[in-house]
Structure formats: structure tokens, C-alpha cells
Amino acid sequence: MTGKKNGALKPMESLSLTDRVETILRQYFTENKFKPGDAIPNELDMAKKLNVSRNVVREALSRLRMLGMIEARPRKGMVMTQPDLFTGMEKVLNPFILGRDSLNEIFELRLIMEMGIAEFLFARKTDKDLAELEAIINRQASPLVASKEEEVAFHGKLYHMTGNETFKRFQTLLMPIFDHVFKEYSNPEIFTETINPVTHYDLFLLLKNGTPDEFRKGMHSHLAVYFPVTETS
Amino acid sequence: MTGKKNGALKPMESLSLTDRVETILRQYFTENKFKPGDAIPNELDMAKKLNVSRNVVREALSRLRMLGMIEARPRKGMVMTQPDLFTGMEKVLNPFILGRDSLNEIFELRLIMEMGIAEFLFARKTDKDLAELEAIINRQASPLVASKEEEVAFHGKLYHMTGNETFKRFQTLLMPIFDHVFKEYSNPEIFTETINPVTHYDLFLLLKNGTPDEFRKGMHSHLAVYFPVTETS
DNA sequence: TAATTTTATTTGTAGGACAAATATATAAAT
DNA sequence: ATTTATATATTTGTCCTACAAATAAAATTA
């Protein structure tokens, strides 16, 4: 450690007081098992207890407010609230800042999830759902090729049918990035001219009358052009 | 709209200046296609342009700082940085505040993901990966039943083998919640006494010698007890 | 030209003041 | 006694001022 033989020394990470207070607060909430509705100490109390200015406390709390973890009222003070899991993610889903690798990986994430939902679709599909899905397909301009909006409508309905709102919201957030990656980094002309071997209607029939495995095979064919090439397939 | 016939009227949403500035800044960055490394106007300029106090600007910037979107240096000012997709999510992954429905849905999300990765595993597996996976299994105390740590090691290696860091990080973040839901809301005694029909070693063999479909069937059997009951399976 | 020192700049933190929006307490009406 | 209306107190939200801290850039020296 006496010379530069082992490369540049890494600078010590110096956290601002705001960073520290944020962490302390989150730990405090977890350790004391705060639940939605529970009252939180007020800003002045916190500033005193933590020996920092009220500004620092407010900057830290502003972060938690953005995440939906807390809610503030005049005179009553602050309470714990149930956060939305994806608020933070939604705010950084900007293709100009995410980096190429991340964008590609988000693209794949959508594929992973499309391939993973069959069991839940079959467990929770209803006649009403199926009828609505069929109606969506019937509204397509062409039965063989779907526009972007039609893709969103069809797949969005599938996500809804899983009965898992968290999944639906996650996948819905990923769609614009999927589109962006597709548009920016692949050759769109090939795909728009190619008829999809498995149509939305085919998938509908598999969902209505088939098994999860059959549906999954169909979905894989529907999305085949997006998957990495494998040696065994 | 003159009476109460249509239920309670919703209060107008009143956003704080901090909320507004945060939104304005994120829009500004997107519209002007800011990339990592690009310089951002300084705090005083922003406060002047937006006609708010520097405190408000700082509270908004503090949020973006937490998300990893910006980085600040004395004298040089602030630059755009590549954010981590899941920083915000990581900070709210606290089972006491998330709500029962969300916890259950996160539990399912992990299952969806496990069922969806076969294609990527097969496309990207290497002999080295397979050897390391086998070594992990050989280190298990029992070949038939795995401890929590052993589950984490095995499945963590699978995630790594997909070659998708975003997926790996997401799934790794979900594991503690999966455990929590499993512990709090199911009957653990049944599962700990039950031998898993498909062991880690079985999955390893399927990954080494089989097809994505075969692997997926095996994974489904491995995780079968966690899935909702379906009428067609 | 390279190394060192000084200066200027921007962020980070502190403290004080007051407005705004209630939640709570009190008073008045039924 | 209960309900409605009014006043008050409390806490957050915003603004302002000041100065410390940590550089990045400029100036000086070798």
C-alpha cells in the first residue's frame, strides 16, 4: 500500500448530511415498525434530536415525500403512507440517461416477464376477460399485423388479466423503453414487413382453450425475433 | 355535479413548489436530451429562472441526487449521471409499509421472473457457469432440501448466468420480500417437511443437457407450491 | 513545461422570519 | 346534549441571509 503499484486509491465516500439523515430516518422507521397512518416526529424535533438544521431534515424528508413514504399536513404533522413501489423507477426511465446496456437489459426484462405470466393468466382468466381480449383483437385493423397502439392494448389487457397490479404497472412502465430500444437499435424495416407467425388471435385461442405450456410456446413464437439466439433451440 | 349524488368530490391536488420544480427539471432534462456528463445550470440560476427560493431548488435537486441522476461538485457545479433503475424501489422495500396486497404481488413477481428466464439461460450459459453452479449445489448440506442461504446462492447464480445485471439486481432485491411473505403468510411447516420434487441438481442437469421448455417445466415443479391453483393444470 | 500556490466559484449547512393551511379548542346555536 | 360556527395554535412550506467547505480554475514559481 506504499506505492502506486495497485492502481489509484479510491476516494473515501463522503456523504452529505442530507444523505445521512435520509438513511437514519429510513432505518428508524423500519426498526420501529412504522405502518401507514403512524405519526412521525415533526421537523423541529428531528432537527434537534439529530443536531442538524431544519433545512437538512427538510431535504431528506423531501426525498421520502417523493417516494410516497410520508405525507405532511399543517398542524397535524407527518404520517407514514404506503409508497408506490415504482415511483423512483418511473422518474429515471429516460432513455437519454440510462445507458445502452441498461436499455438493452430493460428490453430483455420485458421479454422475461412475457414468458413468465402463463400460470397466472390461466389461474385467473375469466369469461369476461376473454371476451374483452377478443374484442380488442377484433378492433385491430389487420388480424395479422398489429400497430403499436394495438400491441399496447392487447398486451396491456393480458397484464391486467394476471390480476397482479404490481406486475401490470411494472410492465407498462417498461413498454416505452422497449419501443425506444426497438426503434433506435434494431432494423425496423425487417420486422414491419414480416408477418408474425403467431398472431394475437392465436394467443387468445391458446389462452382460452390451451394449457400454460402451449400458451408459452405461442408467446415465444410471437416474440421470437426479439430473443437471443440459442444453440439448442 | 350540484349534489352529492355522484359520491364524495375529490379534493384538488395541490402540489408544493418542490414537487413542481422537480417535475420541471426532469422535463427540462428530457426535452433537452441531457446525457451523463452534461453540465446542469447551477442552483442560483435555476432559482432565478424559476422565480423560487434556492431552498426549493435544493429540495428538488436533493430528490434527483438520491435517484443518482445528478452529481454535484464545488465550483464546477452539477452534472448529469446515469441513474440506477432501482434505487427508489430499494428504499421503499420495507414490508411494514408496503401493504399486504403489494407484498403478495411482489411474491408473485419473483415467480413470474423465475419462469421467464429459460431462454436467456440457455443462450448465455458457459461451461464455467455450469461448473460453478454445480459447485454451489455440491456445497449444499443436503441434496434434497436447501437452506435459505443455499437457495439464495443457487438462484443468485442462475440470475447471474442470464447475463442481465438489471434482472439480477431486481430479483435479488425481491428475495427478502419473498422470504418475508413466505414466513408471515404461509404455513412454513408443510414446506420444510416436504421434499422438493425437483431438486437444484435436477434443474442443473436440465440446464446443462435439456431444452428451455424442459428447464421451465422443472422450474415450475420446483416452485409449484407457490403458484396459484389453476383449473387446467 | 511542470509543479505549487492562490483565488473564485458553487454547493452544503445553519439560522431566522413569516405565510399558509389546517387540526384542535372554544363559543354559540339548536 | 348535540351540532355548527369561530378562533387559536401548530406544523409545514417558502423565503432570506450568512458563511463554511471543497474544489476547479487561474496565477505564480521553479
XYZ file of C-alpha atoms (C1' of nucleotides) in Angstrom:
526
model
C 0.000 0.000 0.000
C 3.007 2.332 -0.005
C 3.219 2.935 -3.744
C 1.023 3.150 -6.753
C 1.564 -0.434 -7.714
C -2.031 -1.390 -7.023
C -3.687 1.343 -9.028
C -5.275 4.588 -7.975
C -6.559 4.763 -4.414
C -10.292 5.131 -4.225
C -11.509 8.361 -2.647
C -13.391 7.902 0.593
C -17.059 8.299 0.045
C -18.247 11.437 1.749
C -21.938 11.567 2.398
C -23.762 14.826 2.821
C -25.779 15.368 5.969
C -28.909 15.048 3.867
C -27.836 11.592 2.706
C -27.133 10.575 6.282
C -30.384 11.885 7.672
C -32.313 10.127 4.934
C -30.691 6.834 5.828
C -31.160 7.361 9.550
C -34.833 8.125 9.045
C -35.480 5.049 6.935
C -33.691 2.861 9.466
C -35.655 4.452 12.272
C -38.946 3.742 10.500
C -38.032 0.114 9.857
C -36.627 -0.586 13.319
C -39.683 0.889 14.965
C -42.051 -0.873 12.567
C -43.860 2.236 11.388
C -47.008 1.437 9.434
C -49.128 3.629 7.141
C -51.047 6.063 9.320
C -48.467 6.211 12.093
C -47.431 9.706 13.190
C -43.852 10.776 12.599
C -41.887 13.201 14.797
C -42.021 16.735 13.465
C -39.257 18.567 11.641
C -38.077 20.685 14.557
C -37.903 17.684 16.885
C -35.907 15.753 14.319
C -33.531 18.616 13.693
C -32.911 18.920 17.440
C -32.504 15.212 18.013
C -30.124 14.831 15.071
C -28.284 18.079 15.784
C -28.678 19.413 12.255
C -30.516 22.362 10.808
C -34.107 22.113 9.800
C -33.027 22.583 6.159
C -31.146 19.308 6.164
C -34.103 17.500 7.676
C -36.411 19.004 5.081
C -34.163 17.944 2.203
C -34.141 14.380 3.495
C -37.892 14.372 4.069
C -38.474 15.774 0.599
C -36.908 12.620 -0.778
C -39.207 10.392 1.261
C -42.156 12.520 0.237
C -41.302 11.942 -3.410
C -41.241 8.191 -2.844
C -44.700 8.382 -1.326
C -43.489 7.164 2.065
C -44.712 10.153 4.050
C -47.436 12.765 3.858
C -47.458 16.114 5.654
C -50.247 18.300 6.991
C -50.171 21.716 8.663
C -50.517 21.432 12.426
C -51.017 17.697 12.467
C -47.541 16.931 11.167
C -46.395 13.974 9.124
C -47.656 10.433 8.826
C -46.391 7.298 7.214
C -48.043 6.311 3.939
C -47.917 3.294 1.686
C -45.427 4.027 -1.058
C -45.723 3.100 -4.693
C -43.025 0.561 -5.500
C -42.126 2.117 -8.829
C -42.252 5.871 -8.279
C -38.480 6.213 -8.187
C -38.011 3.967 -11.172
C -40.583 5.862 -13.189
C -38.676 9.100 -12.689
C -35.426 7.717 -14.080
C -36.924 5.914 -17.066
C -35.386 8.343 -19.522
C -33.530 6.692 -22.401
C -31.026 9.534 -22.750
C -29.553 8.973 -19.309
C -29.926 5.246 -18.739
C -27.054 3.934 -20.788
C -27.111 1.480 -23.621
C -26.505 -1.612 -21.519
C -29.327 -0.795 -19.153
C -31.678 -0.104 -22.022
C -30.920 -3.457 -23.601
C -31.409 -5.185 -20.297
C -34.737 -3.478 -19.751
C -35.731 -4.665 -23.207
C -34.960 -8.216 -22.136
C -36.742 -7.772 -18.839
C -39.990 -7.276 -20.655
C -39.400 -10.484 -22.599
C -38.632 -12.416 -19.418
C -41.878 -11.277 -17.931
C -43.982 -12.023 -21.001
C -42.632 -15.566 -20.857
C -43.349 -15.887 -17.154
C -47.005 -14.989 -16.774
C -48.781 -18.031 -18.202
C -49.567 -19.719 -14.899
C -51.142 -16.576 -13.548
C -53.138 -15.953 -16.697
C -54.605 -19.429 -16.584
C -55.297 -19.265 -12.874
C -57.173 -16.009 -13.095
C -58.717 -15.668 -16.544
C -62.475 -15.064 -16.601
C -65.016 -15.309 -19.401
C -65.396 -11.557 -19.200
C -61.657 -11.048 -19.590
C -61.542 -13.350 -22.582
C -64.443 -11.595 -24.245
C -62.759 -8.237 -23.741
C -59.489 -9.576 -25.079
C -61.268 -10.875 -28.154
C -62.938 -7.507 -28.626
C -59.543 -5.831 -28.547
C -58.303 -8.176 -31.236
C -61.413 -7.622 -33.355
C -60.739 -3.909 -33.243
C -57.327 -4.404 -34.838
C -57.099 -3.019 -38.347
C -55.358 -6.158 -39.537
C -55.617 -9.590 -37.919
C -52.055 -10.450 -38.850
C -50.134 -7.294 -38.033
C -50.707 -5.038 -35.033
C -49.837 -1.347 -34.681
C -48.010 -0.077 -31.647
C -51.232 1.060 -30.016
C -52.825 -2.288 -30.744
C -49.829 -4.064 -29.201
C -50.188 -1.935 -26.101
C -53.905 -2.667 -25.884
C -53.536 -6.416 -26.325
C -50.572 -6.924 -24.041
C -51.939 -4.424 -21.544
C -55.105 -6.490 -21.263
C -53.008 -9.612 -20.722
C -51.172 -7.880 -17.899
C -54.465 -6.859 -16.380
C -55.706 -10.439 -16.587
C -52.871 -11.673 -14.382
C -54.630 -9.958 -11.514
C -51.286 -8.610 -10.379
C -51.347 -4.813 -10.366
C -47.690 -4.538 -9.469
C -46.726 -6.646 -12.458
C -49.057 -4.699 -14.725
C -47.635 -1.392 -13.632
C -44.055 -2.573 -13.961
C -44.562 -3.951 -17.430
C -46.499 -0.874 -18.520
C -43.634 1.337 -17.382
C -41.185 -0.748 -19.394
C -43.104 -0.596 -22.659
C -41.881 2.830 -23.828
C -38.292 1.780 -23.205
C -38.900 -1.451 -25.086
C -40.183 0.625 -28.006
C -37.312 3.035 -27.807
C -34.719 0.265 -27.875
C -36.524 -1.450 -30.707
C -36.652 1.745 -32.758
C -33.178 3.006 -32.049
C -31.137 -0.122 -32.128
C -32.710 -2.631 -34.416
C -33.591 -2.688 -38.035
C -37.291 -1.867 -38.035
C -37.896 -2.500 -41.665
C -37.440 -6.198 -41.374
C -39.951 -6.517 -38.602
C -42.691 -4.361 -40.021
C -42.679 -6.376 -43.211
C -42.732 -9.717 -41.507
C -45.971 -11.382 -40.683
C -45.979 -12.661 -37.163
C -46.101 -16.468 -37.109
C -48.326 -16.384 -34.038
C -50.983 -13.674 -34.051
C -52.804 -12.086 -31.163
C -55.797 -14.188 -32.100
C -53.712 -17.361 -31.932
C -52.580 -16.367 -28.470
C -56.169 -15.688 -27.497
C -57.221 -19.159 -28.583
C -54.340 -20.748 -26.717
C -55.297 -18.806 -23.621
C -58.914 -19.739 -23.942
C -58.568 -23.416 -24.792
C -54.982 -24.482 -24.239
C -52.515 -25.061 -21.388
C -49.936 -22.734 -19.856
C -47.194 -24.586 -21.701
C -48.938 -24.237 -25.046
C -49.587 -20.560 -24.417
C -45.971 -20.032 -23.547
C -44.772 -21.727 -26.715
C -47.096 -19.449 -28.643
C -45.837 -16.373 -26.869
C -42.268 -17.371 -27.536
C -43.038 -17.701 -31.233
C -44.860 -14.373 -31.141
C -41.778 -12.692 -29.676
C -39.121 -14.945 -31.221
C -37.376 -12.260 -33.221
C -36.515 -10.391 -30.042
C -34.845 -13.263 -28.236
C -31.136 -14.008 -28.285
C -30.178 -16.918 -30.482
C -29.636 -20.117 -28.566
C -27.680 -23.116 -29.708
C -30.191 -25.649 -28.528
C -33.348 -24.160 -29.984
C -72.440 17.992 -10.162
C -74.654 20.128 -7.898
C -75.265 17.478 -5.263
C -73.643 14.557 -3.590
C -75.290 12.068 -5.890
C -72.006 11.055 -7.513
C -70.110 10.375 -4.322
C -67.562 12.474 -2.488
C -65.897 15.206 -4.519
C -62.214 14.691 -4.855
C -60.000 17.422 -3.368
C -57.938 19.316 -5.901
C -54.401 18.144 -5.798
C -52.153 20.913 -4.540
C -48.537 20.410 -5.356
C -45.780 22.011 -3.380
C -43.238 24.172 -5.186
C -40.699 21.449 -4.610
C -42.902 18.932 -6.421
C -43.333 21.351 -9.299
C -39.671 22.196 -9.625
C -38.766 18.520 -9.571
C -41.151 17.863 -12.444
C -39.986 20.908 -14.392
C -36.367 19.859 -14.040
C -36.975 16.294 -15.184
C -38.931 17.571 -18.185
C -36.205 20.060 -18.978
C -33.572 17.310 -18.916
C -35.598 15.052 -21.200
C -36.611 17.742 -23.671
C -33.052 18.952 -23.993
C -31.685 15.410 -24.229
C -29.251 15.707 -21.360
C -26.790 12.832 -21.229
C -24.484 11.656 -18.428
C -21.618 14.137 -18.145
C -23.611 17.126 -19.370
C -23.388 20.223 -17.183
C -26.534 21.414 -15.455
C -27.363 25.077 -14.662
C -26.386 25.987 -11.111
C -28.745 26.404 -8.187
C -28.819 30.197 -8.143
C -29.515 30.375 -11.878
C -32.335 27.905 -11.532
C -33.853 29.696 -8.557
C -33.800 32.959 -10.534
C -35.185 31.438 -13.710
C -37.963 29.647 -11.864
C -38.646 32.543 -9.506
C -38.412 30.444 -6.353
C -36.034 30.428 -3.441
C -32.831 28.474 -3.526
C -34.215 26.180 -0.811
C -36.968 24.939 -3.058
C -34.490 24.239 -5.833
C -32.258 22.423 -3.402
C -35.123 20.232 -2.124
C -35.993 19.245 -5.673
C -32.368 18.595 -6.565
C -31.923 16.532 -3.428
C -34.522 14.144 -4.799
C -32.716 13.802 -8.118
C -29.455 13.334 -6.273
C -30.963 10.431 -4.350
C -32.038 8.795 -7.594
C -28.500 9.052 -8.883
C -29.480 11.352 -11.732
C -27.165 14.214 -10.822
C -23.861 14.710 -9.072
C -22.584 17.968 -7.581
C -19.118 19.405 -7.127
C -17.984 22.652 -5.505
C -17.163 25.300 -8.069
C -17.768 23.081 -11.072
C -21.468 22.690 -10.352
C -23.686 19.766 -11.233
C -23.586 17.186 -13.977
C -25.969 14.550 -15.208
C -25.169 10.987 -14.210
C -26.514 7.585 -15.137
C -29.049 6.620 -12.509
C -29.587 3.190 -11.032
C -33.004 1.962 -12.127
C -33.905 0.505 -8.734
C -32.577 2.983 -6.162
C -36.022 4.357 -5.404
C -37.564 0.928 -5.244
C -34.863 -0.338 -2.924
C -35.616 2.434 -0.443
C -39.308 1.544 -0.186
C -38.877 -2.224 0.043
C -39.968 -2.299 3.664
C -42.637 -4.905 4.441
C -44.192 -2.850 7.228
C -45.241 -0.054 4.885
C -45.909 -1.804 1.599
C -49.322 -3.260 2.287
C -50.430 -6.843 2.120
C -51.604 -6.769 -1.477
C -48.355 -5.305 -2.721
C -46.349 -7.852 -0.762
C -48.306 -10.722 -2.280
C -47.862 -9.270 -5.730
C -44.140 -8.881 -5.225
C -44.074 -12.519 -4.157
C -45.727 -13.446 -7.437
C -43.433 -11.166 -9.420
C -40.485 -13.244 -8.376
C -42.253 -16.357 -9.594
C -43.089 -14.755 -12.925
C -39.456 -13.868 -13.346
C -38.196 -17.346 -12.448
C -40.496 -18.820 -15.090
C -39.334 -16.399 -17.736
C -35.571 -16.708 -17.806
C -35.038 -20.040 -19.542
C -34.286 -18.658 -22.987
C -31.665 -16.320 -21.617
C -30.078 -19.008 -19.502
C -29.733 -21.302 -22.472
C -28.469 -18.555 -24.742
C -25.757 -17.454 -22.337
C -24.704 -20.397 -20.197
C -20.994 -21.221 -20.250
C -19.112 -24.296 -19.118
C -17.584 -22.162 -16.375
C -21.014 -21.057 -15.178
C -22.260 -24.633 -15.122
C -19.242 -25.797 -13.150
C -19.762 -23.027 -10.633
C -23.446 -23.844 -10.351
C -22.618 -27.487 -9.737
C -20.085 -26.486 -7.084
C -22.785 -24.454 -5.327
C -25.060 -27.482 -5.298
C -22.251 -29.748 -4.039
C -21.779 -27.374 -1.135
C -25.375 -27.871 -0.027
C -25.698 -29.759 3.246
C -28.448 -31.906 1.799
C -29.003 -32.628 -1.887
C -32.771 -32.740 -1.454
C -33.502 -29.787 0.805
C -31.850 -26.372 0.608
C -31.498 -23.776 3.358
C -32.389 -20.166 2.742
C -28.779 -19.241 2.141
C -28.377 -22.154 -0.227
C -31.498 -21.056 -2.108
C -30.056 -17.569 -2.432
C -26.735 -18.938 -3.668
C -28.274 -21.269 -6.244
C -30.873 -18.879 -7.604
C -28.466 -15.951 -7.424
C -26.083 -17.846 -9.659
C -28.899 -18.538 -12.101
C -29.682 -14.835 -12.218
C -26.039 -14.078 -12.850
C -25.985 -16.609 -15.685
C -28.708 -14.741 -17.557
C -26.094 -12.081 -18.252
C -28.685 -9.443 -17.404
C -27.495 -7.326 -14.468
C -30.735 -5.393 -14.280
C -32.697 -8.613 -13.936
C -30.269 -9.962 -11.388
C -30.457 -6.833 -9.298
C -34.224 -6.714 -9.459
C -34.658 -10.300 -8.474
C -32.101 -10.006 -5.690
C -33.993 -7.039 -4.282
C -37.204 -9.089 -4.288
C -35.801 -12.060 -2.406
C -36.117 -10.662 1.134
C -39.725 -9.709 0.470
C -40.393 -13.154 -0.961
C -38.993 -14.638 2.249
C -40.961 -12.288 4.422
C -44.248 -13.105 2.689
C -43.476 -16.787 2.830
C -42.711 -16.623 6.544
C -45.522 -14.344 7.600
C -48.378 -15.520 5.499
C -47.970 -19.184 4.725
C -47.726 -22.289 6.760
C -43.989 -22.945 6.842
C -44.209 -26.344 8.498
C -45.683 -28.018 5.468
C -42.968 -26.794 3.192
C -39.987 -27.541 5.371
C -41.104 -31.112 5.751
C -41.783 -31.647 2.088
C -39.110 -32.911 -0.193
C -38.928 -30.867 -3.338
C -39.940 -32.982 -6.351
C -37.347 -31.226 -8.482
C -34.038 -30.533 -6.748
C -31.418 -27.968 -7.562
C -29.356 -30.746 -9.063
C -32.254 -31.754 -11.318
C -32.505 -28.174 -12.516
C -28.779 -28.106 -13.092
C -28.978 -31.216 -15.276
C -31.873 -29.774 -17.239
C -29.938 -26.587 -17.786
C -26.856 -28.470 -18.846
C -28.420 -31.063 -21.085
C -32.017 -30.152 -21.757
C -34.087 -27.542 -23.569
C -35.603 -24.267 -22.342
C -39.015 -25.929 -22.216
C -37.769 -28.833 -20.156
C -35.970 -26.487 -17.800
C -39.089 -24.431 -17.382
C -41.195 -27.482 -16.566
C -38.615 -28.399 -13.962
C -38.603 -24.903 -12.501
C -42.354 -24.915 -12.326
C -42.288 -28.183 -10.416
C -39.554 -26.831 -8.165
C -41.740 -23.828 -7.325
C -45.134 -25.455 -7.725
C -46.272 -24.992 -4.153
C -46.054 -21.231 -4.521
C -48.243 -20.940 -7.595
C -51.963 -20.307 -7.615
C -54.061 -23.334 -8.396
C -55.246 -23.482 -11.989
C -58.141 -25.458 -13.346
C -56.310 -26.717 -16.384
C -53.115 -27.961 -14.741
C 6.703 22.873 -19.239
C 5.519 21.055 -14.825
C 4.596 21.742 -10.103
C 2.840 24.533 -6.494
C 0.061 28.068 -4.510
C -3.741 31.221 -4.560
C -8.280 32.609 -5.792
C -13.005 32.269 -7.189
C -16.966 29.570 -7.502
C -20.537 26.556 -6.280
C -22.555 23.527 -3.209
C -23.683 22.372 1.733
C -25.279 23.905 6.080
C -27.112 26.957 9.535
C -30.428 30.096 11.469
C -34.183 33.313 11.422
C -38.617 35.051 9.794
C -43.162 34.701 8.311
C -47.097 32.889 5.300
C -50.323 29.157 4.547
C -53.152 25.530 5.786
C -55.088 23.157 8.661
C -56.368 20.375 13.412
C -57.879 21.426 17.654
C -60.132 24.090 21.097
C -63.706 27.210 22.311
C -68.059 29.507 21.833
C -72.637 29.872 20.093
C -76.897 27.984 18.304
C -80.374 24.368 18.167
C -76.845 17.304 24.952
C -75.585 17.804 20.269
C -74.364 20.300 16.277
C -72.476 24.203 13.982
C -69.509 28.132 13.672
C -65.472 30.731 15.017
C -60.927 31.474 16.937
C -56.452 29.813 18.038
C -52.308 27.115 17.945
C -49.387 24.212 15.443
C -46.726 22.471 11.809
C -45.257 22.590 7.248
C -43.825 25.469 3.173
C -41.230 29.203 1.477
C -38.105 32.950 1.645
C -33.874 35.311 3.018
C -29.175 35.952 4.710
C -24.783 34.369 6.002
C -20.835 31.681 5.952
C -18.142 27.148 5.762
C -16.289 23.556 2.831
C -14.466 21.677 -1.126
C -12.886 22.006 -5.012
C -11.756 23.732 -10.275
C -9.508 27.143 -12.383
C -6.154 30.712 -12.535
C -1.802 32.556 -11.257
C 2.830 32.044 -9.741
C 7.142 29.756 -9.175
C 10.759 26.520 -10.272
